[in-house]
Amino acid sequence: MSTDLEKKSSGAPVVDEQTAETPAEFESSDAALSGWRFWSTMAGLYIGLFLVALEMTIVTTALVAITDDLRDFKHAAWIVNAYFLTWSGFLILWSQFSHIIGRKPSLLTAAAGFVIFSAACGAAQTSTQLIIFRAFQGIAGAGLFSLPVVIVSETASPSALPKYTALMAFVSVIAFAIGPLIGGAIASKTTWRWTFLLK
């Protein structure tokens, strides 16, 4: 009793024995997001990341079928480049945008935009329409690619962060690798439009 009074009178901080030993797993922000909510969030982030990375390479092998159907070989490169240009240009902007309206609204906006403009690409009737829709698809895809990095860093514990970061890189590499194979298979077996409509 006298020891506690001496600590209080001296101005030294008094630490409760029940809170002094806090497990390391609860010292990070993942305490607010655990269990099935944590894993469902991770699954959603990785699926979105996979689809965006897949979109970067799936069109390359279907490009001949696309330009042949739309009868415009002159602008074939822009069908690919329009996505890359807007995607790379909006990567950082999505992170800043999420600071303003929040992570979840930003991610949902990016996901909705990616689905909508993927469907629009699949329904395009001219190369001009496809290029414009691909540009907007790239804007939305930038959000689905950059926001998972921010969200994972905020929800995963420091000890587990390298594991989840490595998994993001692995998912991206797999998507890059199988994209041309899937695109070629779709273009040869059915219509090229399914390369977009599958999203």
PDB file of C-alpha atoms in Angstrom:
ATOM      1  CA  MET A   1       0.000   0.000   0.000  1.00  0.00           C
ATOM      2  CA  SER A   2       2.755   2.418   0.966  1.00  0.00           C
ATOM      3  CA  THR A   3       4.673   1.519  -2.186  1.00  0.00           C
ATOM      4  CA  ASP A   4       1.700   2.424  -4.402  1.00  0.00           C
ATOM      5  CA  LEU A   5       1.277   5.726  -2.577  1.00  0.00           C
ATOM      6  CA  GLU A   6       4.954   6.511  -3.023  1.00  0.00           C
ATOM      7  CA  LYS A   7       4.697   5.842  -6.791  1.00  0.00           C
ATOM      8  CA  LYS A   8       1.658   8.070  -7.142  1.00  0.00           C
ATOM      9  CA  SER A   9       3.187  10.875  -5.094  1.00  0.00           C
ATOM     10  CA  SER A  10       6.451  10.724  -7.010  1.00  0.00           C
ATOM     11  CA  GLY A  11       4.668  11.057 -10.369  1.00  0.00           C
ATOM     12  CA  ALA A  12       5.891   7.686 -11.664  1.00  0.00           C
ATOM     13  CA  PRO A  13       3.416   5.811 -13.888  1.00  0.00           C
ATOM     14  CA  VAL A  14       1.514   3.043 -12.182  1.00  0.00           C
ATOM     15  CA  VAL A  15       1.133  -0.060 -14.358  1.00  0.00           C
ATOM     16  CA  ASP A  16      -1.678  -2.491 -13.672  1.00  0.00           C
ATOM     17  CA  GLU A  17      -0.392  -6.044 -13.446  1.00  0.00           C
ATOM     18  CA  GLN A  18      -3.316  -7.278 -15.574  1.00  0.00           C
ATOM     19  CA  THR A  19      -2.436  -4.960 -18.475  1.00  0.00           C
ATOM     20  CA  ALA A  20       1.340  -5.088 -18.126  1.00  0.00           C
ATOM     21  CA  GLU A  21       1.643  -8.352 -20.012  1.00  0.00           C
ATOM     22  CA  THR A  22      -0.136  -7.751 -23.317  1.00  0.00           C
ATOM     23  CA  PRO A  23       0.296 -10.533 -25.911  1.00  0.00           C
ATOM     24  CA  ALA A  24       2.169  -9.380 -28.993  1.00  0.00           C
ATOM     25  CA  GLU A  25      -0.674 -10.497 -31.244  1.00  0.00           C
ATOM     26  CA  PHE A  26      -2.913  -7.779 -29.770  1.00  0.00           C
ATOM     27  CA  GLU A  27      -0.393  -4.966 -29.952  1.00  0.00           C
ATOM     28  CA  SER A  28      -1.215  -4.247 -33.586  1.00  0.00           C
ATOM     29  CA  SER A  29      -4.326  -3.137 -35.396  1.00  0.00           C
ATOM     30  CA  ASP A  30      -5.373  -6.675 -36.296  1.00  0.00           C
ATOM     31  CA  ALA A  31      -7.034  -6.947 -32.882  1.00  0.00           C
ATOM     32  CA  ALA A  32      -9.967  -5.026 -34.341  1.00  0.00           C
ATOM     33  CA  LEU A  33     -10.219  -7.423 -37.284  1.00  0.00           C
ATOM     34  CA  SER A  34      -9.789 -11.073 -36.384  1.00  0.00           C
ATOM     35  CA  GLY A  35     -11.258 -14.482 -36.973  1.00  0.00           C
ATOM     36  CA  TRP A  36     -13.465 -15.039 -40.010  1.00  0.00           C
ATOM     37  CA  ARG A  37     -13.650 -11.288 -40.716  1.00  0.00           C
ATOM     38  CA  PHE A  38      -9.872 -11.112 -41.053  1.00  0.00           C
ATOM     39  CA  TRP A  39      -9.625 -14.136 -43.339  1.00  0.00           C
ATOM     40  CA  SER A  40     -12.598 -13.144 -45.499  1.00  0.00           C
ATOM     41  CA  THR A  41     -11.045  -9.702 -45.924  1.00  0.00           C
ATOM     42  CA  MET A  42      -7.723 -11.234 -46.919  1.00  0.00           C
ATOM     43  CA  ALA A  43      -9.425 -13.571 -49.396  1.00  0.00           C
ATOM     44  CA  GLY A  44     -11.308 -10.696 -51.011  1.00  0.00           C
ATOM     45  CA  LEU A  45      -8.164  -8.597 -51.310  1.00  0.00           C
ATOM     46  CA  TYR A  46      -6.160 -11.402 -52.910  1.00  0.00           C
ATOM     47  CA  ILE A  47      -8.943 -12.295 -55.353  1.00  0.00           C
ATOM     48  CA  GLY A  48      -9.172  -8.677 -56.482  1.00  0.00           C
ATOM     49  CA  LEU A  49      -5.403  -8.478 -56.782  1.00  0.00           C
ATOM     50  CA  PHE A  50      -5.359 -11.671 -58.849  1.00  0.00           C
ATOM     51  CA  LEU A  51      -8.021 -10.429 -61.288  1.00  0.00           C
ATOM     52  CA  VAL A  52      -6.287  -7.083 -61.821  1.00  0.00           C
ATOM     53  CA  ALA A  53      -2.914  -8.732 -62.436  1.00  0.00           C
ATOM     54  CA  LEU A  54      -4.563 -11.283 -64.727  1.00  0.00           C
ATOM     55  CA  GLU A  55      -6.085  -8.471 -66.787  1.00  0.00           C
ATOM     56  CA  MET A  56      -2.620  -7.131 -67.590  1.00  0.00           C
ATOM     57  CA  THR A  57      -1.602 -10.168 -69.622  1.00  0.00           C
ATOM     58  CA  ILE A  58      -4.791 -12.025 -70.549  1.00  0.00           C
ATOM     59  CA  VAL A  59      -5.516  -9.634 -73.434  1.00  0.00           C
ATOM     60  CA  THR A  60      -2.147 -10.058 -75.143  1.00  0.00           C
ATOM     61  CA  THR A  61      -2.875 -13.479 -76.646  1.00  0.00           C
ATOM     62  CA  ALA A  62      -6.482 -12.550 -77.431  1.00  0.00           C
ATOM     63  CA  LEU A  63      -5.476  -9.334 -79.197  1.00  0.00           C
ATOM     64  CA  VAL A  64      -5.477 -10.859 -82.684  1.00  0.00           C
ATOM     65  CA  ALA A  65      -9.008 -12.176 -82.218  1.00  0.00           C
ATOM     66  CA  ILE A  66     -10.124  -8.804 -80.823  1.00  0.00           C
ATOM     67  CA  THR A  67      -8.746  -6.719 -83.668  1.00  0.00           C
ATOM     68  CA  ASP A  68      -9.997  -9.205 -86.244  1.00  0.00           C
ATOM     69  CA  ASP A  69     -13.526  -9.060 -84.855  1.00  0.00           C
ATOM     70  CA  LEU A  70     -13.550  -5.266 -84.477  1.00  0.00           C
ATOM     71  CA  ARG A  71     -11.723  -4.825 -87.804  1.00  0.00           C
ATOM     72  CA  ASP A  72      -9.207  -2.315 -86.502  1.00  0.00           C
ATOM     73  CA  PHE A  73      -5.573  -3.444 -86.473  1.00  0.00           C
ATOM     74  CA  LYS A  74      -4.221   0.106 -86.444  1.00  0.00           C
ATOM     75  CA  HIS A  75      -5.169   0.770 -82.818  1.00  0.00           C
ATOM     76  CA  ALA A  76      -4.380  -2.696 -81.480  1.00  0.00           C
ATOM     77  CA  ALA A  77      -1.569  -1.446 -79.241  1.00  0.00           C
ATOM     78  CA  TRP A  78      -3.880   1.033 -77.540  1.00  0.00           C
ATOM     79  CA  ILE A  79      -6.173  -1.765 -76.400  1.00  0.00           C
ATOM     80  CA  VAL A  80      -3.302  -2.931 -74.203  1.00  0.00           C
ATOM     81  CA  ASN A  81      -1.627   0.410 -73.460  1.00  0.00           C
ATOM     82  CA  ALA A  82      -4.799   2.239 -72.386  1.00  0.00           C
ATOM     83  CA  TYR A  83      -5.094  -0.089 -69.405  1.00  0.00           C
ATOM     84  CA  PHE A  84      -1.435   0.200 -68.416  1.00  0.00           C
ATOM     85  CA  LEU A  85      -1.323   3.993 -68.693  1.00  0.00           C
ATOM     86  CA  THR A  86      -4.289   4.691 -66.436  1.00  0.00           C
ATOM     87  CA  TRP A  87      -3.391   1.838 -64.091  1.00  0.00           C
ATOM     88  CA  SER A  88       0.113   3.160 -63.445  1.00  0.00           C
ATOM     89  CA  GLY A  89      -1.074   6.756 -63.242  1.00  0.00           C
ATOM     90  CA  PHE A  90      -3.709   6.139 -60.557  1.00  0.00           C
ATOM     91  CA  LEU A  91      -1.841   3.760 -58.240  1.00  0.00           C
ATOM     92  CA  ILE A  92      -0.735   6.472 -55.811  1.00  0.00           C
ATOM     93  CA  LEU A  93      -3.919   8.517 -56.212  1.00  0.00           C
ATOM     94  CA  TRP A  94      -6.073   5.672 -54.906  1.00  0.00           C
ATOM     95  CA  SER A  95      -4.016   5.549 -51.722  1.00  0.00           C
ATOM     96  CA  GLN A  96      -4.535   9.266 -51.171  1.00  0.00           C
ATOM     97  CA  PHE A  97      -8.215   8.946 -52.058  1.00  0.00           C
ATOM     98  CA  SER A  98      -8.645   6.263 -49.402  1.00  0.00           C
ATOM     99  CA  HIS A  99      -7.292   8.660 -46.775  1.00  0.00           C
ATOM    100  CA  ILE A 100     -10.170  11.016 -47.560  1.00  0.00           C
ATOM    101  CA  ILE A 101     -13.204   8.714 -47.786  1.00  0.00           C
ATOM    102  CA  GLY A 102     -11.840   5.635 -46.001  1.00  0.00           C
ATOM    103  CA  ARG A 103     -10.357   2.281 -46.994  1.00  0.00           C
ATOM    104  CA  LYS A 104     -13.573   0.276 -47.328  1.00  0.00           C
ATOM    105  CA  PRO A 105     -15.522   2.805 -49.469  1.00  0.00           C
ATOM    106  CA  SER A 106     -12.478   3.230 -51.711  1.00  0.00           C
ATOM    107  CA  LEU A 107     -12.047  -0.518 -52.148  1.00  0.00           C
ATOM    108  CA  LEU A 108     -15.741  -1.045 -52.888  1.00  0.00           C
ATOM    109  CA  THR A 109     -15.680   1.809 -55.410  1.00  0.00           C
ATOM    110  CA  ALA A 110     -12.660   0.313 -57.162  1.00  0.00           C
ATOM    111  CA  ALA A 111     -14.216  -3.174 -57.197  1.00  0.00           C
ATOM    112  CA  ALA A 112     -17.522  -1.906 -58.578  1.00  0.00           C
ATOM    113  CA  GLY A 113     -15.763   0.152 -61.233  1.00  0.00           C
ATOM    114  CA  PHE A 114     -13.594  -2.782 -62.277  1.00  0.00           C
ATOM    115  CA  VAL A 115     -16.600  -5.095 -62.672  1.00  0.00           C
ATOM    116  CA  ILE A 116     -18.657  -2.492 -64.544  1.00  0.00           C
ATOM    117  CA  PHE A 117     -15.950  -1.512 -67.008  1.00  0.00           C
ATOM    118  CA  SER A 118     -14.858  -5.126 -67.511  1.00  0.00           C
ATOM    119  CA  ALA A 119     -18.416  -5.861 -68.604  1.00  0.00           C
ATOM    120  CA  ALA A 120     -18.363  -2.746 -70.782  1.00  0.00           C
ATOM    121  CA  CYS A 121     -15.158  -3.966 -72.457  1.00  0.00           C
ATOM    122  CA  GLY A 122     -16.813  -7.294 -73.165  1.00  0.00           C
ATOM    123  CA  ALA A 123     -19.772  -5.520 -74.750  1.00  0.00           C
ATOM    124  CA  ALA A 124     -17.727  -3.025 -76.812  1.00  0.00           C
ATOM    125  CA  GLN A 125     -18.696  -2.838 -80.481  1.00  0.00           C
ATOM    126  CA  THR A 126     -15.799  -0.733 -81.770  1.00  0.00           C
ATOM    127  CA  SER A 127     -12.121  -0.441 -80.956  1.00  0.00           C
ATOM    128  CA  THR A 128     -12.659   3.143 -79.783  1.00  0.00           C
ATOM    129  CA  GLN A 129     -15.230   1.992 -77.260  1.00  0.00           C
ATOM    130  CA  LEU A 130     -12.945  -0.800 -76.096  1.00  0.00           C
ATOM    131  CA  ILE A 131      -9.976   1.546 -75.651  1.00  0.00           C
ATOM    132  CA  ILE A 132     -12.051   4.017 -73.614  1.00  0.00           C
ATOM    133  CA  PHE A 133     -13.502   1.277 -71.423  1.00  0.00           C
ATOM    134  CA  ARG A 134     -10.038  -0.237 -70.971  1.00  0.00           C
ATOM    135  CA  ALA A 135      -8.771   3.125 -69.738  1.00  0.00           C
ATOM    136  CA  PHE A 136     -11.506   3.302 -67.097  1.00  0.00           C
ATOM    137  CA  GLN A 137     -10.908  -0.332 -66.256  1.00  0.00           C
ATOM    138  CA  GLY A 138      -7.281   0.534 -65.567  1.00  0.00           C
ATOM    139  CA  ILE A 139      -8.304   3.345 -63.207  1.00  0.00           C
ATOM    140  CA  ALA A 140     -10.452   0.969 -61.168  1.00  0.00           C
ATOM    141  CA  GLY A 141      -7.830  -1.764 -61.374  1.00  0.00           C
ATOM    142  CA  ALA A 142      -5.237   0.562 -59.869  1.00  0.00           C
ATOM    143  CA  GLY A 143      -7.381   0.788 -56.751  1.00  0.00           C
ATOM    144  CA  LEU A 144      -7.745  -2.981 -56.473  1.00  0.00           C
ATOM    145  CA  PHE A 145      -3.977  -3.317 -56.834  1.00  0.00           C
ATOM    146  CA  SER A 146      -2.728  -0.581 -54.488  1.00  0.00           C
ATOM    147  CA  LEU A 147      -5.332  -0.607 -51.709  1.00  0.00           C
ATOM    148  CA  PRO A 148      -4.649  -4.225 -50.632  1.00  0.00           C
ATOM    149  CA  VAL A 149      -1.072  -3.210 -49.825  1.00  0.00           C
ATOM    150  CA  VAL A 150      -2.335  -0.437 -47.544  1.00  0.00           C
ATOM    151  CA  ILE A 151      -5.086  -2.519 -45.945  1.00  0.00           C
ATOM    152  CA  VAL A 152      -2.873  -5.547 -45.300  1.00  0.00           C
ATOM    153  CA  SER A 153      -0.232  -3.357 -43.647  1.00  0.00           C
ATOM    154  CA  GLU A 154      -2.921  -1.991 -41.315  1.00  0.00           C
ATOM    155  CA  THR A 155      -4.690  -5.243 -40.456  1.00  0.00           C
ATOM    156  CA  ALA A 156      -1.856  -7.771 -40.241  1.00  0.00           C
ATOM    157  CA  SER A 157       0.446  -7.911 -37.241  1.00  0.00           C
ATOM    158  CA  PRO A 158       4.059  -6.776 -37.778  1.00  0.00           C
ATOM    159  CA  SER A 159       5.308 -10.342 -37.381  1.00  0.00           C
ATOM    160  CA  ALA A 160       2.895 -11.684 -40.018  1.00  0.00           C
ATOM    161  CA  LEU A 161       3.186  -8.773 -42.461  1.00  0.00           C
ATOM    162  CA  PRO A 162       6.144 -10.221 -44.453  1.00  0.00           C
ATOM    163  CA  LYS A 163       4.164 -13.430 -45.009  1.00  0.00           C
ATOM    164  CA  TYR A 164       1.108 -11.632 -46.375  1.00  0.00           C
ATOM    165  CA  THR A 165       3.240  -9.295 -48.481  1.00  0.00           C
ATOM    166  CA  ALA A 166       5.060 -12.262 -50.021  1.00  0.00           C
ATOM    167  CA  LEU A 167       1.700 -13.894 -50.719  1.00  0.00           C
ATOM    168  CA  MET A 168       0.568 -10.777 -52.606  1.00  0.00           C
ATOM    169  CA  ALA A 169       3.675 -10.962 -54.770  1.00  0.00           C
ATOM    170  CA  PHE A 170       3.090 -14.682 -55.361  1.00  0.00           C
ATOM    171  CA  VAL A 171      -0.534 -14.117 -56.410  1.00  0.00           C
ATOM    172  CA  SER A 172       0.536 -11.392 -58.849  1.00  0.00           C
ATOM    173  CA  VAL A 173       3.260 -13.538 -60.415  1.00  0.00           C
ATOM    174  CA  ILE A 174       0.865 -16.466 -60.896  1.00  0.00           C
ATOM    175  CA  ALA A 175      -1.702 -14.180 -62.533  1.00  0.00           C
ATOM    176  CA  PHE A 176       0.921 -12.679 -64.846  1.00  0.00           C
ATOM    177  CA  ALA A 177       2.082 -16.158 -65.858  1.00  0.00           C
ATOM    178  CA  ILE A 178      -1.263 -17.796 -66.585  1.00  0.00           C
ATOM    179  CA  GLY A 179      -2.906 -14.724 -68.132  1.00  0.00           C
ATOM    180  CA  PRO A 180      -1.643 -15.354 -71.685  1.00  0.00           C
ATOM    181  CA  LEU A 181      -2.573 -19.045 -71.447  1.00  0.00           C
ATOM    182  CA  ILE A 182      -6.126 -18.269 -70.354  1.00  0.00           C
ATOM    183  CA  GLY A 183      -6.494 -15.511 -72.931  1.00  0.00           C
ATOM    184  CA  GLY A 184      -5.309 -17.747 -75.744  1.00  0.00           C
ATOM    185  CA  ALA A 185      -7.559 -20.616 -74.674  1.00  0.00           C
ATOM    186  CA  ILE A 186     -10.618 -18.372 -74.468  1.00  0.00           C
ATOM    187  CA  ALA A 187      -9.938 -16.713 -77.820  1.00  0.00           C
ATOM    188  CA  SER A 188      -9.448 -20.054 -79.590  1.00  0.00           C
ATOM    189  CA  LYS A 189     -12.349 -21.939 -78.008  1.00  0.00           C
ATOM    190  CA  THR A 190     -14.965 -19.202 -77.715  1.00  0.00           C
ATOM    191  CA  THR A 191     -15.274 -15.431 -78.148  1.00  0.00           C
ATOM    192  CA  TRP A 192     -12.635 -12.974 -76.923  1.00  0.00           C
ATOM    193  CA  ARG A 193     -15.346 -11.125 -75.010  1.00  0.00           C
ATOM    194  CA  TRP A 194     -15.169 -13.717 -72.252  1.00  0.00           C
ATOM    195  CA  THR A 195     -11.693 -12.483 -71.351  1.00  0.00           C
ATOM    196  CA  PHE A 196     -13.481  -9.438 -69.922  1.00  0.00           C
ATOM    197  CA  LEU A 197     -16.869 -10.873 -68.979  1.00  0.00           C
ATOM    198  CA  LEU A 198     -15.298 -13.471 -66.678  1.00  0.00           C
ATOM    199  CA  LYS A 199     -14.324 -10.651 -64.320  1.00  0.00           C
TER     200      LYS A 199
END
